[in-house]
PDB file of C-alpha atoms in Angstrom:
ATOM      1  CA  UNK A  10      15.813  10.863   1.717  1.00  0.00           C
ATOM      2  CA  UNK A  11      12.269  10.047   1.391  1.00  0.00           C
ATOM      3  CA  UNK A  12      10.660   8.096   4.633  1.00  0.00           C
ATOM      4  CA  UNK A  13       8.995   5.510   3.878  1.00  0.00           C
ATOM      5  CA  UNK A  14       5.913   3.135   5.653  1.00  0.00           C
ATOM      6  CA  UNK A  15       6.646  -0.042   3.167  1.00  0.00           C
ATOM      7  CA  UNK A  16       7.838  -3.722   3.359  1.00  0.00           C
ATOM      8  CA  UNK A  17      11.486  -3.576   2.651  1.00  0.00           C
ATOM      9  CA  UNK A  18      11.272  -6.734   0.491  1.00  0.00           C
ATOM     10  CA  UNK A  19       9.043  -4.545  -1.956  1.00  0.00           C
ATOM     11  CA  UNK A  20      11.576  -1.482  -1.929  1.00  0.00           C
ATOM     12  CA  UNK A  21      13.688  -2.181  -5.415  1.00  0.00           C
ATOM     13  CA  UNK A  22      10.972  -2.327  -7.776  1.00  0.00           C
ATOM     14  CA  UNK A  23       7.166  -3.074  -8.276  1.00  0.00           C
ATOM     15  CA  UNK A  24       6.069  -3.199 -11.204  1.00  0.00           C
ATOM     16  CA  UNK A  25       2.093  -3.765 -10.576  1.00  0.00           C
ATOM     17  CA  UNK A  26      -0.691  -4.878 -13.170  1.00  0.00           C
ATOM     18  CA  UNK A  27      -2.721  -2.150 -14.294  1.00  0.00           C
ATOM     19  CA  UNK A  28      -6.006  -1.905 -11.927  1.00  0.00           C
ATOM     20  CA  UNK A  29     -10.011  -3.165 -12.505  1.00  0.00           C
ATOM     21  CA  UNK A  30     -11.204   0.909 -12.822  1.00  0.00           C
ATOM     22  CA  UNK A  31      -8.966   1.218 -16.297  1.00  0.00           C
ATOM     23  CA  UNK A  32     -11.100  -1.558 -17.443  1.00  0.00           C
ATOM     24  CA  UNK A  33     -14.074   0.015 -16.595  1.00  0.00           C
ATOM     25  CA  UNK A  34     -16.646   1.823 -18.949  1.00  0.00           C
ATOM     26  CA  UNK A  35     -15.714   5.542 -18.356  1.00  0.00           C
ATOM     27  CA  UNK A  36     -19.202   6.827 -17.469  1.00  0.00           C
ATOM     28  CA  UNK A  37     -18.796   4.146 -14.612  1.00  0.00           C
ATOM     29  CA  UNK A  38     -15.762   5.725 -13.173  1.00  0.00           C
ATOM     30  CA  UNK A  39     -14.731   7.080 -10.126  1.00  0.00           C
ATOM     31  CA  UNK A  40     -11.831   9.433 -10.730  1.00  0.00           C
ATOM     32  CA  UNK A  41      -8.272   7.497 -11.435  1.00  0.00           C
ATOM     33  CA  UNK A  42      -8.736   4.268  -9.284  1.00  0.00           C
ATOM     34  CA  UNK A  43     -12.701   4.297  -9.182  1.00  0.00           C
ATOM     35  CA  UNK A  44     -15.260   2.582 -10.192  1.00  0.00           C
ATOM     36  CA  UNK A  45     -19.189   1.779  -9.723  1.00  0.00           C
ATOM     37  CA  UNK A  46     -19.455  -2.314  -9.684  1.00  0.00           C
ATOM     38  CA  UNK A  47     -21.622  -3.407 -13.243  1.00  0.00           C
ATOM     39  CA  UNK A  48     -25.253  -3.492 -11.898  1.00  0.00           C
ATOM     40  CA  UNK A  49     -25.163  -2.059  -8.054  1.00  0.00           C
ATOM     41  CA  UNK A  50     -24.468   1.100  -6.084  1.00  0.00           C
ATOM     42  CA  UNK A  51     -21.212   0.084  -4.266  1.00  0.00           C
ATOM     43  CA  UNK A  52     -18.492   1.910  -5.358  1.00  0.00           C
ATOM     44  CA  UNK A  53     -15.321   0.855  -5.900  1.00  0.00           C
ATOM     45  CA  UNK A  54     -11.501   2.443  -5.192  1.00  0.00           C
ATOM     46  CA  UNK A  55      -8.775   0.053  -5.942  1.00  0.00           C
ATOM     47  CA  UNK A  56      -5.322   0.846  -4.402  1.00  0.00           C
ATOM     48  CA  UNK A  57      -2.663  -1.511  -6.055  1.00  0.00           C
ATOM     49  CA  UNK A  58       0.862  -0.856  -5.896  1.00  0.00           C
ATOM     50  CA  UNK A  59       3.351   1.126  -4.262  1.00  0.00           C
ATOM     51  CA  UNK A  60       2.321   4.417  -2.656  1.00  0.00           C
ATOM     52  CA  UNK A  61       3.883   7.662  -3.444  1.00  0.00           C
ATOM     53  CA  UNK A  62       2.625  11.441  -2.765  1.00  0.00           C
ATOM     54  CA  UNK A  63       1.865  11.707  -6.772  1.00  0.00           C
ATOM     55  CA  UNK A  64       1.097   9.105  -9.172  1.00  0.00           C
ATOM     56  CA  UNK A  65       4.694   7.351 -11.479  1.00  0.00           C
ATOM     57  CA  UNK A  66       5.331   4.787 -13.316  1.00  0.00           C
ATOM     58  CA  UNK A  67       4.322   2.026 -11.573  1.00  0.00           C
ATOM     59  CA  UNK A  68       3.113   3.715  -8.594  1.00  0.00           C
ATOM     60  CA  UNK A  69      -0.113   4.813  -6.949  1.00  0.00           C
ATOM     61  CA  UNK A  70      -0.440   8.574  -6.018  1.00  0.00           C
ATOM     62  CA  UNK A  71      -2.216   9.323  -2.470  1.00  0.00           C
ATOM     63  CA  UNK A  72      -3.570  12.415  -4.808  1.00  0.00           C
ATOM     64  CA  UNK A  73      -5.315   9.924  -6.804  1.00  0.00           C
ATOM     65  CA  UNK A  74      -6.754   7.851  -3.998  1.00  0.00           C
ATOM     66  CA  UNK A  75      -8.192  11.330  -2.612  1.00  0.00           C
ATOM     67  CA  UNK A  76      -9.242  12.209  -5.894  1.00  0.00           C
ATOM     68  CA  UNK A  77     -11.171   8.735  -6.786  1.00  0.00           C
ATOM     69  CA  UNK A  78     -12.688   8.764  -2.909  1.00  0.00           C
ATOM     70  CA  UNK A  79     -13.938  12.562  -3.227  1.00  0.00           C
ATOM     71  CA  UNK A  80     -15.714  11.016  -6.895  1.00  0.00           C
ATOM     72  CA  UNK A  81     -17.395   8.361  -4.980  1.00  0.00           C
ATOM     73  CA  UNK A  82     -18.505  10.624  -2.173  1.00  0.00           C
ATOM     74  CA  UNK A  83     -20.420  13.015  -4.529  1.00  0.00           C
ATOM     75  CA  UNK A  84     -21.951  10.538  -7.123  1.00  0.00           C
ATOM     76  CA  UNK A  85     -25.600   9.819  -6.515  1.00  0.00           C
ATOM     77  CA  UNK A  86     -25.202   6.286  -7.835  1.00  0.00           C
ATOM     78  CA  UNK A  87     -22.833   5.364  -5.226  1.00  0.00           C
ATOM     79  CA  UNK A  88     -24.356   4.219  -1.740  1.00  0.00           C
ATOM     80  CA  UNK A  89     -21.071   2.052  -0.069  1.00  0.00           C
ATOM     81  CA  UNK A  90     -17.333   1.949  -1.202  1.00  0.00           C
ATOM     82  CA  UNK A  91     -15.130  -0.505  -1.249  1.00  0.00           C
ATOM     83  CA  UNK A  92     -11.449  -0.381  -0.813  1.00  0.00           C
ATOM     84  CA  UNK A  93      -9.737  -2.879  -2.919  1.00  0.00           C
ATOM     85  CA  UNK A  94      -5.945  -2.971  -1.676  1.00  0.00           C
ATOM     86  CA  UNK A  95      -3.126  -4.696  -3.130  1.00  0.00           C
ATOM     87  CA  UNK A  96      -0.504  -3.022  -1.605  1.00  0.00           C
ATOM     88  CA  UNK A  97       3.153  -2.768   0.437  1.00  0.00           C
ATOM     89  CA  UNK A  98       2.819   0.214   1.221  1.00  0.00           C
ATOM     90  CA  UNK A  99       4.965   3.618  -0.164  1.00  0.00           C
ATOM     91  CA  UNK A 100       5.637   6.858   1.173  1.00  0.00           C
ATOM     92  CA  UNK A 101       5.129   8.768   4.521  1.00  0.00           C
ATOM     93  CA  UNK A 102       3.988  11.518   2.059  1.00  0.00           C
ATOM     94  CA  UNK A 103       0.831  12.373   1.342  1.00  0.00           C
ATOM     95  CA  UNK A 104      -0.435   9.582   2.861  1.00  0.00           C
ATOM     96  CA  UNK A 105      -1.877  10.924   6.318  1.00  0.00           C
ATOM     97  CA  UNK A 106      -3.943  13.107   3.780  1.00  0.00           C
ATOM     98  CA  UNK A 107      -5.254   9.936   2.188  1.00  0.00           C
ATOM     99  CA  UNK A 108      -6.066   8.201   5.365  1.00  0.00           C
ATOM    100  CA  UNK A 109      -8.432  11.300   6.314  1.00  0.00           C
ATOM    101  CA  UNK A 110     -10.043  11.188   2.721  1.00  0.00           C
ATOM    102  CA  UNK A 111     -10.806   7.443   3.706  1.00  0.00           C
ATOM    103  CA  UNK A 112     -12.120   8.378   7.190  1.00  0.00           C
ATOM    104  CA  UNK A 113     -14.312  11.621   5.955  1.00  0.00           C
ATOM    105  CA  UNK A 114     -15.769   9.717   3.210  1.00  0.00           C
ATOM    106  CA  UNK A 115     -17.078   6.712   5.930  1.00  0.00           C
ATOM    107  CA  UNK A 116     -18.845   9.524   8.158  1.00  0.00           C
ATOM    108  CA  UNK A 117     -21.492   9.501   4.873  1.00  0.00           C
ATOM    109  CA  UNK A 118     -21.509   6.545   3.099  1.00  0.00           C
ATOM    110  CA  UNK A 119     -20.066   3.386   4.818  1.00  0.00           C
ATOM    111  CA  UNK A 120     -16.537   2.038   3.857  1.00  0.00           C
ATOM    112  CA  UNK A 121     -15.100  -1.201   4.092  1.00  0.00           C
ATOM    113  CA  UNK A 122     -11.424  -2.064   3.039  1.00  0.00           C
ATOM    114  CA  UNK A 123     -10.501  -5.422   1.824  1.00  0.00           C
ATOM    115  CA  UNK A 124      -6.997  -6.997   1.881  1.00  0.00           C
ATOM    116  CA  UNK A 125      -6.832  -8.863  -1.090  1.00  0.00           C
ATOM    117  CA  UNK A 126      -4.263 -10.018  -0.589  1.00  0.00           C
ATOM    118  CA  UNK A 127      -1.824  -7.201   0.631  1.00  0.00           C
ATOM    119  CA  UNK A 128      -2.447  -4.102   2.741  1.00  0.00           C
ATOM    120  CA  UNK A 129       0.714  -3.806   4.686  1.00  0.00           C
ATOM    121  CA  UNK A 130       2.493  -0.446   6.484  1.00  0.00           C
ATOM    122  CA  UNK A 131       1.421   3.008   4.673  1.00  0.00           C
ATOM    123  CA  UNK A 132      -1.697   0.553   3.488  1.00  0.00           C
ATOM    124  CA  UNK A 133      -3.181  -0.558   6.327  1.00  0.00           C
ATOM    125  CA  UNK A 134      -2.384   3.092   7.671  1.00  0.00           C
ATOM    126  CA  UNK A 135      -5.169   3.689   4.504  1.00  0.00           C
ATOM    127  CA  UNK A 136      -7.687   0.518   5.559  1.00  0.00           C
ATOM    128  CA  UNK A 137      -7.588   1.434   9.538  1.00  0.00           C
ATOM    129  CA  UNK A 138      -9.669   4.362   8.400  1.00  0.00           C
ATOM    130  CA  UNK A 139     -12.284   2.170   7.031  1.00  0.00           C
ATOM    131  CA  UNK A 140     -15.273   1.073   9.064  1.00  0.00           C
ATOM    132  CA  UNK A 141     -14.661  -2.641   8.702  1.00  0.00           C
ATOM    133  CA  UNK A 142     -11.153  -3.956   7.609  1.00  0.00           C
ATOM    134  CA  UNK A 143     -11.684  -7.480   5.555  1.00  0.00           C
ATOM    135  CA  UNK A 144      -8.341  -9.677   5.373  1.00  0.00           C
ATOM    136  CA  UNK A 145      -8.396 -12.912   2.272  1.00  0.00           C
ATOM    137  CA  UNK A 146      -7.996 -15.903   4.302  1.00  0.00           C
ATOM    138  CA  UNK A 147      -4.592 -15.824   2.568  1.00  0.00           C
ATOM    139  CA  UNK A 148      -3.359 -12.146   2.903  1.00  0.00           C
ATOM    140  CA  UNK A 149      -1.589  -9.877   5.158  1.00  0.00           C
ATOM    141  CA  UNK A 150      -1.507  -6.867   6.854  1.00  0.00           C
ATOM    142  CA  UNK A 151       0.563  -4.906   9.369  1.00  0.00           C
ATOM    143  CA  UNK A 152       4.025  -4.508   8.699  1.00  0.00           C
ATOM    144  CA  UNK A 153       3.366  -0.920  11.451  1.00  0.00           C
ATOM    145  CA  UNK A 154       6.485   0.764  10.862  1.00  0.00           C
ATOM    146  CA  UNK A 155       9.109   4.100   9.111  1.00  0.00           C
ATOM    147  CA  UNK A 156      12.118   3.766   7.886  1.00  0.00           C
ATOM    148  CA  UNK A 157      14.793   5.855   6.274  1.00  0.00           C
ATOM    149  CA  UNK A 158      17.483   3.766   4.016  1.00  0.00           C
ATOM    150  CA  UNK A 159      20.617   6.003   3.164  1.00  0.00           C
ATOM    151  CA  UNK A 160      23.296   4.693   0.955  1.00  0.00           C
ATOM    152  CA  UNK A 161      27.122   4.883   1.820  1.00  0.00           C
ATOM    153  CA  UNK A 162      28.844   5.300  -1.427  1.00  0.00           C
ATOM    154  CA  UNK A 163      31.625   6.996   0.417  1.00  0.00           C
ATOM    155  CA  UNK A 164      33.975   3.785  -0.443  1.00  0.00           C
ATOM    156  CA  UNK A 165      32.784   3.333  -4.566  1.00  0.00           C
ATOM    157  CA  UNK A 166      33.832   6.459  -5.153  1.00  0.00           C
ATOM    158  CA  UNK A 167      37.224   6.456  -3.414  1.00  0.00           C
ATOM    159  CA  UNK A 168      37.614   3.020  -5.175  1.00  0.00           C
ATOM    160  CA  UNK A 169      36.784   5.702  -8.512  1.00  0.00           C
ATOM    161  CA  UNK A 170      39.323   7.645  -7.207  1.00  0.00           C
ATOM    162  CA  UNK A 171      37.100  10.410  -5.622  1.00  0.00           C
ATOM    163  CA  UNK A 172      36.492  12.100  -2.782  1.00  0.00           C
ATOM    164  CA  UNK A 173      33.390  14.232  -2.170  1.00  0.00           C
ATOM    165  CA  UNK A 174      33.696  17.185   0.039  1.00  0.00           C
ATOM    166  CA  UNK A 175      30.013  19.044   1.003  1.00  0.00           C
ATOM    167  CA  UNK A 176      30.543  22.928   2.448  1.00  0.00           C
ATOM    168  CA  UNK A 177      27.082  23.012   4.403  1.00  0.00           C
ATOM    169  CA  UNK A 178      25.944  25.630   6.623  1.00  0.00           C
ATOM    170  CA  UNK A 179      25.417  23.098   9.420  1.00  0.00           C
ATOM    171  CA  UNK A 180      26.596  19.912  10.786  1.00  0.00           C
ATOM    172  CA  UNK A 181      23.317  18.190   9.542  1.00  0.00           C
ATOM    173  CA  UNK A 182      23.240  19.121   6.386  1.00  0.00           C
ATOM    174  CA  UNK A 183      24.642  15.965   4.740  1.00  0.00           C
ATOM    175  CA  UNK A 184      23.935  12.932   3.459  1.00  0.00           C
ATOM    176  CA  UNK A 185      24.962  13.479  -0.662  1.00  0.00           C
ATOM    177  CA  UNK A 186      26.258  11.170  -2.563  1.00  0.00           C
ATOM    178  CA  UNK A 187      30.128  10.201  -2.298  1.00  0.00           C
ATOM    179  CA  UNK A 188      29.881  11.396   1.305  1.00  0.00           C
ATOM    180  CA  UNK A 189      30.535   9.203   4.609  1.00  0.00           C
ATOM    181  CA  UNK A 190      27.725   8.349   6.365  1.00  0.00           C
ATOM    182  CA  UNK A 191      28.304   9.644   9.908  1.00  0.00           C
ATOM    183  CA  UNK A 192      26.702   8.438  13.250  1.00  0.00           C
ATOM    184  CA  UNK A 193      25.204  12.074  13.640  1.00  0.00           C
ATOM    185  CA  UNK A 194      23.333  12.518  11.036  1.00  0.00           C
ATOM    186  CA  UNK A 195      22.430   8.825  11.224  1.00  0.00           C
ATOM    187  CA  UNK A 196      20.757   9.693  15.107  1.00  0.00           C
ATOM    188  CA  UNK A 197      18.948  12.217  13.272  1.00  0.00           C
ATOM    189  CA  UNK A 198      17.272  10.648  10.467  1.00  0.00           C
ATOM    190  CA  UNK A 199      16.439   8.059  13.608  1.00  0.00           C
ATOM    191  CA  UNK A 200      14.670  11.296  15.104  1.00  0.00           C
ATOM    192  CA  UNK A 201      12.213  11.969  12.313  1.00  0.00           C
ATOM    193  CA  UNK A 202      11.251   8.304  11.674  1.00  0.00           C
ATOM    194  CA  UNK A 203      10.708   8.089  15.343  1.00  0.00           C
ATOM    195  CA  UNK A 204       8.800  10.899  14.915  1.00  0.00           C
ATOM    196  CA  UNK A 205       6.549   9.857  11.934  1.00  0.00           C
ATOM    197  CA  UNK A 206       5.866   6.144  13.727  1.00  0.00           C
ATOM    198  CA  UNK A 207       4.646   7.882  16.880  1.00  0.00           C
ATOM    199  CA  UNK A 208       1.787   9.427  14.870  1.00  0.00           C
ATOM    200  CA  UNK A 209       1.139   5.922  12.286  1.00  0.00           C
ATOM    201  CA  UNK A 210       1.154   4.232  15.673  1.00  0.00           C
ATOM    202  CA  UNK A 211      -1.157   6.222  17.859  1.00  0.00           C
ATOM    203  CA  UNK A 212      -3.125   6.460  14.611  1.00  0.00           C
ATOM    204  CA  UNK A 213      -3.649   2.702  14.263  1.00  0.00           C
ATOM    205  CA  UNK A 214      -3.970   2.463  18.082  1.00  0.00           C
ATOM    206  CA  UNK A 215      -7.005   4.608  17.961  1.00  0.00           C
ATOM    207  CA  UNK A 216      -8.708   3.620  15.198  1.00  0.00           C
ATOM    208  CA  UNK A 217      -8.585   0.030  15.814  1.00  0.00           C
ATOM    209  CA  UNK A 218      -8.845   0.285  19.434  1.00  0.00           C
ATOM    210  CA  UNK A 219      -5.528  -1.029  20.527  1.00  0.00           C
ATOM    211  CA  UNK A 220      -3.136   0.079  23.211  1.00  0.00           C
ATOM    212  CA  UNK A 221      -0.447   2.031  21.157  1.00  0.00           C
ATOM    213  CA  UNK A 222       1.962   0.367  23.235  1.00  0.00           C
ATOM    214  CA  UNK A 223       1.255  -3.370  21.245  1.00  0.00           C
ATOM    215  CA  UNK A 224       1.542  -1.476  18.194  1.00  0.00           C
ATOM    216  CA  UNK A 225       5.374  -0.436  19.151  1.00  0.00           C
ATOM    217  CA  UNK A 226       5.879  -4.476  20.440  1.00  0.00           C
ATOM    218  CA  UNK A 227       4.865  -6.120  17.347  1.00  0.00           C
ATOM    219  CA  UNK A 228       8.030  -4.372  16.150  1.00  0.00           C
ATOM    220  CA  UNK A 229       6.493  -3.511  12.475  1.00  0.00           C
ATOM    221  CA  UNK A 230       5.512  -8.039  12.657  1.00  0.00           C
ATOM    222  CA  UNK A 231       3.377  -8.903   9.631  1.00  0.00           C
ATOM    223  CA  UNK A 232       0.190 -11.142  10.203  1.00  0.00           C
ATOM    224  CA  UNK A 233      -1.735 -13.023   7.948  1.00  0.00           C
ATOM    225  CA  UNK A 234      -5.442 -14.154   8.100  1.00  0.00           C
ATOM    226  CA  UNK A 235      -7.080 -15.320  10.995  1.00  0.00           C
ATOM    227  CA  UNK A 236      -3.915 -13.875  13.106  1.00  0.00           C
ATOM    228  CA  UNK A 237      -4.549 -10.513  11.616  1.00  0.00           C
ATOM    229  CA  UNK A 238      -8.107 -10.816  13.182  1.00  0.00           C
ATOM    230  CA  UNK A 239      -6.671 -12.584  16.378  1.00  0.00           C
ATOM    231  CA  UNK A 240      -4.539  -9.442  16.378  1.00  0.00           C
ATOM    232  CA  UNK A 241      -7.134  -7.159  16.032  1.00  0.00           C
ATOM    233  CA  UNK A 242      -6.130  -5.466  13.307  1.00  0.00           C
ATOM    234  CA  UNK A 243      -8.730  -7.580  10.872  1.00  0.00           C
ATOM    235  CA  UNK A 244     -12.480  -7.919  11.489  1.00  0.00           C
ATOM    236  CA  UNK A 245     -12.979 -10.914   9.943  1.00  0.00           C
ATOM    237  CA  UNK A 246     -11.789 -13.435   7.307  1.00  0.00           C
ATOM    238  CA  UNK A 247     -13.249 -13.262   3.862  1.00  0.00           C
ATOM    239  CA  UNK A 248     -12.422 -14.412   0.024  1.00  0.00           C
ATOM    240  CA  UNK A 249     -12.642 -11.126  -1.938  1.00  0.00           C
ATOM    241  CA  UNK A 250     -15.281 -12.554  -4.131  1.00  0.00           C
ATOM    242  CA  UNK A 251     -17.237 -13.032  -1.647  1.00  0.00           C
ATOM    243  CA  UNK A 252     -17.418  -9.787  -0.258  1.00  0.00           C
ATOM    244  CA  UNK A 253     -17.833  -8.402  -3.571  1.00  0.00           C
ATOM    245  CA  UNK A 254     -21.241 -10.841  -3.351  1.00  0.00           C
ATOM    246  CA  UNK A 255     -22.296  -9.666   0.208  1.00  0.00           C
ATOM    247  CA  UNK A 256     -22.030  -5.887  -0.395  1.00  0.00           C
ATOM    248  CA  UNK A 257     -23.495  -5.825  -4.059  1.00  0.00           C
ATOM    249  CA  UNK A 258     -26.052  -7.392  -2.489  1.00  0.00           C
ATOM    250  CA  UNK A 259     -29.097  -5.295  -1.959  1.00  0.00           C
ATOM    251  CA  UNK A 260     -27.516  -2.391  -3.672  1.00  0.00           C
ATOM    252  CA  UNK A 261     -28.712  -3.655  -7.197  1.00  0.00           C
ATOM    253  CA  UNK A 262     -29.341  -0.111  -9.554  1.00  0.00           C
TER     254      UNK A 262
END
């Protein structure tokens, strides 16, 4: 059981478009997801998909947003990065580590993260870290949250005529497949995503300045645009073009 920091509506399957860096010319990238922008010094990481601790198909690993952020921080031709999100959000894993890449790499060379049009849960976890957070007038963030989805198959299979019996060596050891879901082991998978939201939250809290208590009462609530900002967790409003436009400019090679 993998916790994860995603909107549910994106759990299934995502199946994202392959990102701007694979288009780019490969002396102008910036590990897996980087680029430099054609004719400046801004640097570009673009996080679009679903978030997992390593990179599958169809996903986008937190190793590879470290990776591609390390790349910008030692190139010479880079002077500002921006991070391009498209995202829902993924797993828990691996994804504190990415949020401190983000962080380390804007005490050197200034950051800005862009929600165009997505950076929701484990992804706005990412663009807190950032030293401005840019929201499409369109897009959303938030979506603050953990959860933990286990599956009762416990009456399919004795539909299939078969009963699963698990000999752990303790009480909590459960949860395979075929076996009844019981209200113990459901308190403590409520434990550990507890757990993991207390840290997102105080996280968020501190690097946007908020009391962590309004990050508990929006109760994971998604906000778009101007509300985002009204929110606080948005500076400002922008069309991703145009921010492309304001921080090329000036940074011309």
């Amino acid at each position: 059981m993998i916790p994860l920091a995603i909107q549910p509506d994106f759990l299934a399957a995502v199946h994202p478009p392959a990102g701007p860096a694979e288009s780019a010319d490969a002396a102008d990238r910036l590990g897996p997801l980087g680029f430099v922008a054609p004719g400046s010094r801004l640097g570009v990481v673009a996080v679009e998909g679903v978030l997992t601790r390593e990179p599958h198909p169809g996903t986008i690993g937190c190793a590879e947003i470290i990776e591609s952020l390390a790349a910008a921080a030692d190139d010479d031709r880079v002077d500002a990065v921006l991070l391009h999100l498209h995202s829902p959000g993924g797993e828990v894993w691996g994804c504190e580590e990415a949020v401190r890449a983000v962080a380390e790499l804007h005490e050197t060379k200034p950051v800005t993260a862009l929600a165009a049009d997505m950076a929701c849960s484990a992804a706005y976890w990412l663009a807190c870290a950032a030293g401005e957070v840019v929201i499409t007038p369109a897009g959303c963030v938030g979506s603050i949250g953990v959860a933990n989805v286990i599956y009762d198959e416990s009456e399919w299979y004795r539909q299939l005529g078969l009963r699963v019996i698990a000999v752990t060596s303790g009480t909590l050891k459960h949860g395979f497949p075929g076996e009844p879901i019981g209200d113990e082991l459901v308190e403590h998978q409520m434990e550990q995503v507890d757990e993991l939201f207390a840290r997102f939250a105080a996280d968020v809290a501190a690097r946007r300045r908020l009391p962590a208590r309004r990050i508990a009462d929006d109760q994971a609530r998604v906000f778009t645009g101007r509300l985002a900002v009204a929110a606080g967790l948005a500076d400002r409003t922008a069309h991703a073009s145009a921010v492309y436009a304001e921080l090329m400019e000036g940074m011309q090679r």
